[in-house]
Coordinates of C-alpha atoms and ligand atoms in Angstrom, one line a residue:
M15 CA 161.1 129.5 128.8
A16 CA 161.6 125.7 128.7
E17 CA 164.6 124.3 127.1
N18 CA 164.4 124.0 123.3
V19 CA 163.3 120.7 121.9
T20 CA 165.9 118.4 120.3
P21 CA 165.5 115.7 117.7
Q22 CA 166.4 113.1 120.3
Q23 CA 163.8 114.4 122.7
L24 CA 161.3 114.2 119.9
T25 CA 162.2 110.6 119.1
Q26 CA 162.0 109.6 122.7
T27 CA 158.6 111.3 123.1
H28 CA 157.5 109.4 120.0
E29 CA 158.7 106.0 121.3
Q30 CA 157.1 106.6 124.7
A31 CA 153.9 107.6 123.0
L32 CA 153.9 104.4 120.9
R33 CA 154.2 102.3 124.2
D34 CA 151.5 104.3 125.9
F35 CA 149.3 104.2 122.9
A36 CA 149.4 100.4 122.6
S37 CA 147.9 99.9 126.0
I38 CA 145.0 102.3 125.5
N39 CA 141.6 100.5 125.2
D40 CA 139.0 102.9 126.5
L41 CA 137.7 106.3 125.2
E42 CA 138.6 108.1 128.4
S43 CA 142.3 107.2 128.2
L44 CA 142.4 108.0 124.5
K45 CA 141.0 111.4 125.1
F46 CA 143.6 112.1 127.7
F47 CA 146.4 110.7 125.5
T48 CA 145.3 112.8 122.5
S49 CA 145.3 116.1 124.5
Q50 CA 148.7 115.3 126.0
T51 CA 150.3 114.3 122.6
V52 CA 148.8 116.7 120.0
G53 CA 146.4 118.9 122.0
K54 CA 146.8 122.7 122.2
K55 CA 148.5 122.5 125.6
S56 CA 150.7 119.6 124.7
N57 CA 154.5 119.8 124.4
L58 CA 154.0 119.7 120.7
G59 CA 152.3 123.1 120.8
L60 CA 155.2 124.5 122.8
W61 CA 157.7 123.0 120.4
F62 CA 156.2 124.6 117.4
K63 CA 156.5 127.9 119.1
Q64 CA 160.1 127.2 119.9
L65 CA 160.8 126.5 116.3
K66 CA 160.8 130.2 115.4
S67 CA 163.8 130.9 117.7
L68 CA 166.0 128.0 116.5
D69 CA 168.8 128.5 114.0
V70 CA 168.2 127.8 110.4
E71 CA 169.8 124.3 110.3
M72 CA 167.9 123.1 113.3
K73 CA 164.7 124.6 111.9
K74 CA 165.2 122.6 108.7
E75 CA 165.7 119.4 110.6
L76 CA 163.1 119.8 113.3
G77 CA 160.4 121.5 111.3
P78 CA 159.4 118.5 109.1
K79 CA 159.9 116.1 112.0
L80 CA 157.5 118.0 114.2
Q81 CA 155.0 118.1 111.4
D82 CA 155.4 114.3 110.8
F83 CA 155.0 113.7 114.5
K84 CA 151.8 115.8 114.5
N85 CA 150.4 114.1 111.4
Y86 CA 151.2 110.7 112.7
W87 CA 149.6 111.1 116.1
E88 CA 146.6 113.0 114.9
Q89 CA 145.9 110.2 112.4
A90 CA 146.6 107.5 114.9
C91 CA 144.3 109.1 117.5
V92 CA 141.4 109.5 115.1
S93 CA 141.7 105.9 113.9
K94 CA 141.8 104.6 117.4
L95 CA 138.8 106.7 118.3
Q96 CA 136.8 105.2 115.5
A97 CA 137.9 101.7 116.4
L98 CA 137.0 102.2 120.1
E99 CA 133.7 103.7 119.2
T100 CA 132.8 100.9 116.9
A101 CA 133.8 98.3 119.5
A102 CA 131.7 100.1 122.1
L103 CA 128.7 100.2 119.7
N104 CA 129.1 96.5 118.9
E105 CA 129.3 95.7 122.6
K106 CA 126.1 97.7 123.2
L107 CA 124.3 96.1 120.4
K108 CA 124.8 92.7 121.9
T109 CA 122.4 93.5 124.7
D110 CA 120.6 96.7 123.5
F111 CA 119.1 95.9 120.1
I112 CA 115.7 96.3 118.4
D113 CA 114.1 93.1 117.1
V114 CA 112.3 94.7 114.2
T115 CA 110.4 91.5 113.6
Q116 CA 108.8 91.8 117.0
S117 CA 107.6 95.4 116.9
Y118 CA 105.0 96.8 119.2
P119 CA 102.2 94.6 120.3
T120 CA 99.5 95.3 117.7
Q121 CA 95.9 94.5 117.6
K122 CA 95.1 92.3 114.7
G123 CA 92.6 94.0 112.4
A124 CA 89.6 92.2 110.9
I125 CA 87.0 92.7 108.2
H126 CA 83.9 94.7 109.4
P127 CA 80.9 92.4 110.0
L128 CA 78.9 94.2 107.4
S129 CA 81.6 93.6 104.8
Q130 CA 82.0 90.0 105.9
V131 CA 78.4 89.3 105.4
Q132 CA 78.3 91.3 102.2
R133 CA 81.2 89.3 100.7
H134 CA 79.5 86.1 101.8
I135 CA 76.3 87.1 100.1
E136 CA 78.1 88.1 96.9
S137 CA 79.8 84.7 96.7
I138 CA 76.5 82.9 97.3
F139 CA 74.8 84.8 94.5
M140 CA 77.8 84.5 92.1
G141 CA 77.5 80.8 92.7
M142 CA 74.0 81.1 91.3
G143 CA 75.2 83.0 88.2
F144 CA 74.5 86.5 89.4
E145 CA 76.7 89.5 88.6
V146 CA 77.5 92.0 91.4
A147 CA 76.6 95.4 90.2
D148 CA 77.3 98.9 91.6
G149 CA 76.1 102.4 91.0
P150 CA 76.0 106.0 92.3
E151 CA 74.9 106.9 95.7
V152 CA 74.1 110.4 94.5
E153 CA 71.4 109.5 92.1
T154 CA 69.0 111.4 89.8
E155 CA 65.4 111.6 91.0
W156 CA 64.5 109.7 87.8
H157 CA 66.6 106.6 88.5
N158 CA 65.7 106.6 92.2
F159 CA 61.9 107.2 91.8
D160 CA 60.4 108.0 88.4
A161 CA 61.8 105.1 86.5
L162 CA 60.8 102.7 89.3
N163 CA 57.2 103.7 88.7
V164 CA 57.2 106.4 91.5
P165 CA 56.4 109.7 89.7
A166 CA 56.7 113.0 91.4
N167 CA 53.8 113.5 93.9
H168 CA 53.3 109.7 94.2
P169 CA 52.5 109.0 97.9
A170 CA 55.2 106.2 97.9
R171 CA 57.8 109.0 97.9
D172 CA 56.7 109.9 101.4
M173 CA 57.9 106.5 102.7
Q174 CA 61.4 107.2 101.5
D175 CA 62.1 110.8 102.4
T176 CA 65.7 111.5 101.6
F177 CA 68.4 114.2 101.2
F178 CA 67.8 116.2 98.1
V179 CA 70.7 118.1 96.6
N180 CA 69.7 121.7 95.7
S181 CA 69.8 122.1 92.0
T182 CA 68.9 124.4 89.3
Q183 CA 67.5 121.7 87.0
S184 CA 64.3 122.8 85.4
E185 CA 63.0 119.2 85.4
S186 CA 62.7 117.7 88.8
K187 CA 63.6 114.2 87.5
N188 CA 67.2 115.5 86.8
N189 CA 67.6 116.6 90.4
S190 CA 70.1 114.8 92.5
V191 CA 69.1 112.8 95.6
L192 CA 71.0 110.6 98.0
R193 CA 69.5 107.3 96.8
T194 CA 66.9 105.8 99.2
Q195 CA 67.2 102.3 97.8
T196 CA 69.6 100.2 95.7
S197 CA 66.6 99.5 93.3
N198 CA 68.1 102.3 91.1
I199 CA 70.6 99.7 89.9
Q200 CA 67.8 97.7 88.3
I201 CA 67.2 100.6 85.9
R202 CA 70.9 101.3 85.3
K203 CA 71.8 97.7 84.6
M204 CA 68.9 97.0 82.3
L205 CA 69.5 100.2 80.3
E206 CA 73.2 99.2 80.1
K207 CA 72.8 95.5 79.2
G208 CA 69.2 94.9 78.3
A209 CA 67.7 91.5 79.0
P210 CA 68.3 88.8 80.2
V211 CA 69.9 90.1 83.3
R212 CA 70.8 88.6 86.7
I213 CA 72.3 90.9 89.2
I214 CA 72.6 91.8 92.9
A215 CA 73.5 95.3 94.0
P216 CA 74.8 95.8 97.5
G217 CA 75.3 99.3 98.7
R218 CA 74.6 102.2 100.9
V219 CA 71.3 104.0 101.0
Y220 CA 70.1 107.2 102.8
R221 CA 66.9 108.2 104.4
N222 CA 65.8 111.2 106.4
E223 CA 65.3 109.3 109.6
D224 CA 65.3 110.1 113.3
V225 CA 68.2 108.0 114.4
D226 CA 67.6 105.4 117.1
A227 CA 68.5 101.8 117.9
T228 CA 66.7 100.5 114.9
H229 CA 66.9 103.4 112.4
D230 CA 69.8 105.1 110.9
A231 CA 70.1 107.8 108.2
M232 CA 72.5 105.6 106.3
F233 CA 72.3 101.8 106.0
Y234 CA 73.1 99.0 103.6
Q235 CA 70.7 97.2 101.2
V236 CA 71.1 94.4 98.7
E237 CA 68.9 94.6 95.6
G238 CA 68.3 91.6 93.4
L239 CA 67.0 91.5 89.9
V240 CA 66.4 88.6 87.5
V241 CA 64.9 89.3 84.1
D242 CA 64.5 86.5 81.5
K243 CA 61.9 84.5 79.7
N244 CA 59.5 82.5 81.9
I245 CA 60.6 83.8 85.3
S246 CA 58.1 83.2 88.1
V247 CA 57.6 83.8 91.8
S248 CA 58.9 80.3 92.6
H249 CA 62.3 81.3 91.2
L250 CA 62.3 84.2 93.6
K251 CA 61.4 82.0 96.6
G252 CA 64.0 79.4 95.7
T253 CA 66.7 82.0 95.3
L254 CA 66.0 83.7 98.6
E255 CA 65.8 80.4 100.5
T256 CA 69.1 79.3 99.0
M257 CA 70.8 82.6 100.0
L258 CA 69.3 82.7 103.5
S259 CA 70.2 79.0 104.3
A260 CA 73.8 79.7 103.2
V261 CA 74.0 82.8 105.4
F262 CA 72.6 81.2 108.5
G263 CA 74.2 77.8 107.9
K264 CA 70.9 75.9 108.2
T265 CA 67.8 75.4 106.2
M266 CA 65.7 78.6 106.4
K267 CA 62.0 78.6 105.7
V268 CA 60.5 81.5 103.8
R269 CA 56.9 82.7 103.5
I270 CA 55.5 85.0 100.9
R271 CA 52.5 87.3 101.3
P272 CA 51.1 90.2 99.4
G273 CA 52.7 93.7 99.8
Y274 CA 52.8 96.9 98.0
F275 CA 55.8 98.4 96.2
P276 CA 55.2 100.6 93.1
F277 CA 57.9 98.9 91.0
V278 CA 56.5 95.3 91.3
E279 CA 53.3 93.7 90.4
P280 CA 52.3 91.6 92.2
G281 CA 54.3 93.1 95.1
L282 CA 55.3 90.7 97.9
E283 CA 56.6 90.7 101.5
V284 CA 59.0 87.9 102.3
D285 CA 59.1 86.6 105.9
I286 CA 61.6 84.1 107.3
W287 CA 60.9 81.6 110.1
W288 CA 63.1 82.8 112.9
E289 CA 64.0 80.4 115.7
Y290 CA 65.3 81.8 118.9
T291 CA 65.7 81.0 122.6
D292 CA 63.6 83.2 124.9
K293 CA 64.6 84.5 128.3
N294 CA 63.4 81.4 130.1
G295 CA 65.6 79.2 127.8
E296 CA 62.6 78.0 125.8
E297 CA 63.1 77.3 122.0
K298 CA 60.7 79.5 120.1
G299 CA 60.0 80.5 116.5
R300 CA 58.1 83.3 114.7
W301 CA 57.7 84.8 111.3
L302 CA 60.0 87.8 110.8
E303 CA 59.6 90.4 108.0
F304 CA 62.7 90.1 105.9
C305 CA 62.3 92.0 102.6
G306 CA 60.2 93.4 99.9
A307 CA 60.0 91.7 96.5
G308 CA 57.8 91.0 93.6
M309 CA 57.5 90.6 89.8
V310 CA 59.0 93.5 88.0
H311 CA 56.3 96.0 86.9
P312 CA 55.9 96.3 83.1
N313 CA 56.4 100.0 83.4
V314 CA 59.8 99.5 85.0
L315 CA 60.8 97.1 82.2
R316 CA 59.5 99.7 79.6
N317 CA 61.4 102.5 81.3
S318 CA 64.5 100.4 81.0
N319 CA 64.0 99.5 77.3
V320 CA 63.0 95.9 78.0
D321 CA 59.9 94.5 76.3
P322 CA 57.4 93.2 78.9
E323 CA 55.7 91.1 76.2
I324 CA 58.9 89.0 76.0
Y325 CA 60.4 89.2 79.4
T326 CA 59.3 88.9 83.0
G327 CA 61.4 89.2 86.1
F328 CA 61.5 89.2 89.8
A329 CA 63.2 91.7 92.1
F330 CA 63.8 91.9 95.8
G331 CA 65.5 94.3 98.2
F332 CA 66.6 93.6 101.7
G333 CA 68.4 95.4 104.4
L334 CA 71.9 94.1 104.6
T335 CA 72.4 96.0 107.8
R336 CA 69.3 94.3 109.3
L337 CA 70.5 90.9 108.2
V338 CA 73.8 91.4 109.9
M339 CA 72.0 92.5 113.1
M340 CA 69.8 89.4 112.9
K341 CA 72.8 87.1 112.3
Y342 CA 74.9 88.4 115.2
G343 CA 72.1 89.4 117.5
I344 CA 73.2 93.1 117.4
E345 CA 70.6 95.3 119.1
D346 CA 71.7 98.8 118.2
I347 CA 72.2 99.7 114.5
R348 CA 74.4 102.6 115.5
L349 CA 77.1 100.2 116.7
L350 CA 77.7 99.2 113.1
S351 CA 79.0 102.7 112.1
S352 CA 80.5 103.5 115.5
N353 CA 84.0 102.2 114.9
K354 CA 84.1 101.0 118.5
R355 CA 86.9 98.5 119.0
E356 CA 85.2 96.7 121.9
F357 CA 82.3 96.1 119.5
L358 CA 84.3 95.2 116.3
Q359 CA 86.7 92.9 118.1
Q360 CA 83.9 90.4 118.5
F361 CA 83.7 89.5 114.8
Ligands
DAH404 N1 63.5 99.2 97.5 C1 62.6 98.8 98.5 C2 62.9 99.6 99.8 O1 63.9 100.1 100.0 C3 62.7 97.3 98.8 C4 62.2 96.5 97.6 C5 60.9 96.1 97.6 C6 63.0 96.2 96.6 C7 60.4 95.3 96.6 C8 62.5 95.5 95.5 C9 61.2 95.0 95.5 O2 63.3 95.1 94.4 O3 60.7 94.3 94.5 O4 62.0 99.6 100.7

């Protein structure tokens, strides 16, 4: 067995360790130093074993000194380890850092073209004193058909086949349907507020359609309704011309001709003069069907608790989806609900 440790030896070892320690400035050297000084296989380990065989006096003197030595160097090594690790990290951060303000290259989002045009239209109408109204897409048969002067078995129901929700209602007018038109809001708003009323109602509608480039089972409409005293067709024409001119950013011409819709009398078709450039680069123009409209049928007013002897009104309903397609020259309606980035990025 090696010679027993002495207090002098311990002091010398401590002093030597202080000198060595001062020059350590990397993790590798510190690790080595730590194992040499306080590790299991260090002299210290041996000295603690030797302690048992020493005489009592020596034990009393050396025991605490060994313990102090152990405490001192364990503490010193841990502190230095932390200091070196922090320094290494700081050094690394100088070059290897994340600029959180930069983040990953992201694609900037945008408002969907349908929403863009819808918002534009809402602001145009609000400028003319209209309120923007909303209502349920799952509607009662009564609001969607009966109240609009389309009773059960009326042939006009065929033109708007939709999705009926199975129900146990004894009266068919309480059945639920996915609304085929936003005209239901006429009824809801008049029942709620009475007359006079001036609203537009943009929203989704549903039809049982074979889907192709120009037909979808879900699309957007905007309904308009003005009921007041002395309302005439010229108010309707002026309102639509103002709206269309604002949407297209130029004066738009509107033509009115007779049409049939059960909830208006007279019923009207509104066409717009559409200017375009043909394949040969020639400037052309033609009348394009734009929407249905008319003077609100007295039955509709009565069904909504409005007195047709006092009030008259006009109503119109156009396809917002179609208007967006016209404005941007979109040829396939399905693109508007496709969520395709290549398509949406263009707006
Ligand atoms: N609701 C009709 C449709 O979906 C459009 C319409 C026509 C609305 C004439 C009206 C109107 O308010 O007066 O085909």
